[in-house]
Amino acid sequence: MEGFKFRELKNDPQQFFQILPEDWQDEIVPFWDTYKTDSKIYIIEDDTGIVGGGIVFYKSPPNFEYFETDAKAWFDKGYGYLGFIWISEPYRNKSLGSFWLNQLKSENPQQRYFLLTEEEHLHHFYLKNGFVCSRSLHNEDHLEWLYHT
């Protein structure tokens, strides 16, 4: 995409974390030291800085206890878990989410991915980006959908 770059953020993860909603920051920042050796942050940036990105986890991310057994099976098959995918508000509806996923897949063509979302309105987005919806599951008081490539 014109004017946007995709890259792995190897240093200073706080650059990415600071664009996330505060409740998301609360879920990842305190635990990052535990996950940083088994995770990679990939960002999208333009000349103003980081505008979006996400994290690929190679072991279960924080607050995953309810899905731990299932997640282990996916990790054992070689899948990476996509989490904390975020595009800053002013950059939405510009196909940057698709750009991020496509760049990630082209950089790691043999890697397969899975994710969970509670956002039903994202169903079409994940399908058009090559994911399959495997099933839905209940997490406490809400429904989530499992997608994989």
Coordinates of C-alpha atoms in Angstrom, one line a residue:
M1 CA 0.0 0.0 0.0
E2 CA 1.3 3.4 -1.0
G3 CA 2.9 5.2 1.9
F4 CA 2.6 2.4 4.4
K5 CA 5.4 0.0 5.6
F6 CA 5.0 -3.4 7.3
R7 CA 7.8 -4.6 9.6
E8 CA 8.6 -6.6 12.7
L9 CA 9.0 -4.3 15.7
K10 CA 12.0 -5.8 17.4
N11 CA 12.7 -3.1 20.0
D12 CA 10.6 -0.9 22.2
P13 CA 7.2 -2.7 22.1
Q14 CA 5.8 0.3 24.0
Q15 CA 5.6 2.1 20.6
F16 CA 3.0 -0.4 19.6
F17 CA 1.3 -0.8 23.0
Q18 CA 0.6 2.9 23.3
I19 CA -1.7 2.9 20.2
L20 CA -3.9 0.1 21.7
P21 CA -7.0 0.9 23.8
E22 CA -6.3 1.2 27.5
D23 CA -8.1 -2.0 28.4
W24 CA -6.0 -3.9 25.8
Q25 CA -2.8 -2.4 27.2
D26 CA -3.9 -3.6 30.7
E27 CA -4.1 -7.1 29.2
I28 CA -0.6 -7.2 27.6
V29 CA 1.8 -4.7 29.0
P30 CA 2.1 -6.2 32.5
F31 CA 2.7 -9.6 31.0
W32 CA 4.9 -8.8 28.1
D33 CA 8.2 -9.9 29.7
T34 CA 6.7 -13.4 30.0
Y35 CA 5.6 -13.5 26.3
K36 CA 8.3 -11.5 24.4
T37 CA 10.5 -14.5 23.7
D38 CA 7.6 -16.5 22.2
S39 CA 5.9 -13.6 20.3
K40 CA 6.5 -11.1 17.6
I41 CA 5.0 -7.7 17.1
Y42 CA 4.3 -6.7 13.5
I43 CA 3.4 -3.1 12.8
I44 CA 2.2 -0.8 10.0
E45 CA 3.7 2.6 9.9
D46 CA 3.6 5.7 7.8
D47 CA 5.6 8.9 8.0
T48 CA 3.7 9.9 11.2
G49 CA 4.6 6.7 13.1
I50 CA 2.8 3.4 14.0
V51 CA -0.8 3.3 12.8
G52 CA -1.6 -0.4 13.4
G53 CA -0.3 -3.9 14.0
G54 CA -0.7 -7.0 15.9
I55 CA 1.1 -9.8 17.8
V56 CA 1.8 -13.3 16.7
F57 CA 2.0 -15.6 19.8
Y58 CA 3.7 -19.0 19.6
K59 CA 2.3 -19.9 23.0
S60 CA -0.9 -19.0 24.8
P61 CA -1.3 -15.3 25.4
P62 CA -2.5 -13.7 28.6
N63 CA -6.0 -14.5 29.9
F64 CA -6.3 -17.6 27.8
E65 CA -7.1 -20.1 30.5
Y66 CA -10.5 -20.9 29.3
F67 CA -9.1 -22.0 25.9
E68 CA -5.7 -23.4 27.0
T69 CA -6.4 -27.1 26.1
D70 CA -7.7 -26.2 22.6
A71 CA -4.9 -23.6 22.1
K72 CA -2.3 -26.2 22.9
A73 CA -3.6 -28.4 20.1
W74 CA -3.3 -25.6 17.6
F75 CA 0.2 -24.6 18.8
D76 CA 1.2 -28.3 18.6
K77 CA 0.1 -28.3 14.9
G78 CA 2.5 -25.4 14.3
Y79 CA -0.1 -22.6 14.3
G80 CA 0.6 -19.1 15.5
Y81 CA -2.0 -17.2 17.4
L82 CA -2.9 -13.7 16.2
G83 CA -3.8 -11.3 19.0
F84 CA -4.1 -7.6 19.7
I85 CA -4.7 -6.7 16.0
W86 CA -5.4 -3.0 16.0
I87 CA -5.7 -0.2 13.4
S88 CA -5.9 3.3 14.8
E89 CA -9.3 5.0 14.3
P90 CA -8.2 7.6 11.7
Y91 CA -6.7 4.8 9.5
R92 CA -9.7 2.4 9.5
N93 CA -11.6 1.5 6.3
K94 CA -8.5 1.9 4.2
S95 CA -7.8 -1.9 3.9
L96 CA -4.9 -1.7 6.4
G97 CA -6.2 -4.7 8.4
S98 CA -6.1 -6.8 5.1
F99 CA -2.7 -5.2 4.3
W100 CA -1.3 -6.3 7.7
L101 CA -2.6 -9.9 7.3
N102 CA -1.4 -10.2 3.7
Q103 CA 2.1 -8.9 4.5
L104 CA 2.3 -11.2 7.5
K105 CA 1.3 -14.2 5.3
S106 CA 3.7 -13.2 2.5
E107 CA 6.6 -12.8 5.0
N108 CA 5.9 -16.2 6.6
P109 CA 4.3 -18.2 3.7
Q110 CA 4.5 -21.6 5.5
Q111 CA 3.1 -20.3 8.8
R112 CA -0.6 -21.0 9.6
Y113 CA -2.6 -18.9 12.1
F114 CA -5.6 -19.0 14.3
L115 CA -7.4 -16.4 16.3
L116 CA -10.4 -15.7 18.5
T117 CA -12.7 -12.7 18.2
E118 CA -15.9 -11.7 20.0
E119 CA -16.6 -9.1 17.2
E120 CA -19.3 -10.8 15.1
H121 CA -19.1 -7.9 12.6
L122 CA -15.5 -9.0 11.7
H123 CA -16.7 -12.3 10.3
H124 CA -16.7 -11.1 6.7
F125 CA -13.3 -9.5 7.1
Y126 CA -11.6 -12.7 8.3
L127 CA -13.3 -14.8 5.6
K128 CA -12.2 -12.5 2.8
N129 CA -8.7 -12.7 4.2
G130 CA -8.5 -16.4 3.9
F131 CA -9.6 -17.6 7.3
V132 CA -12.2 -20.3 8.0
C133 CA -14.6 -20.0 11.0
S134 CA -14.2 -23.3 12.8
R135 CA -16.7 -22.8 15.7
S136 CA -18.0 -20.6 18.3
L137 CA -17.4 -20.9 22.0
H138 CA -18.6 -19.3 25.2
N139 CA -16.1 -17.3 27.3
E140 CA -17.7 -16.3 30.6
D141 CA -20.6 -14.1 29.5
H142 CA -19.9 -13.7 25.8
L143 CA -19.6 -15.6 22.6
E144 CA -16.3 -15.9 20.6
W145 CA -15.5 -17.3 17.2
L146 CA -12.4 -19.3 16.3
Y147 CA -10.8 -18.7 12.9
H148 CA -7.8 -20.3 11.3
T149 CA -5.9 -20.2 8.0

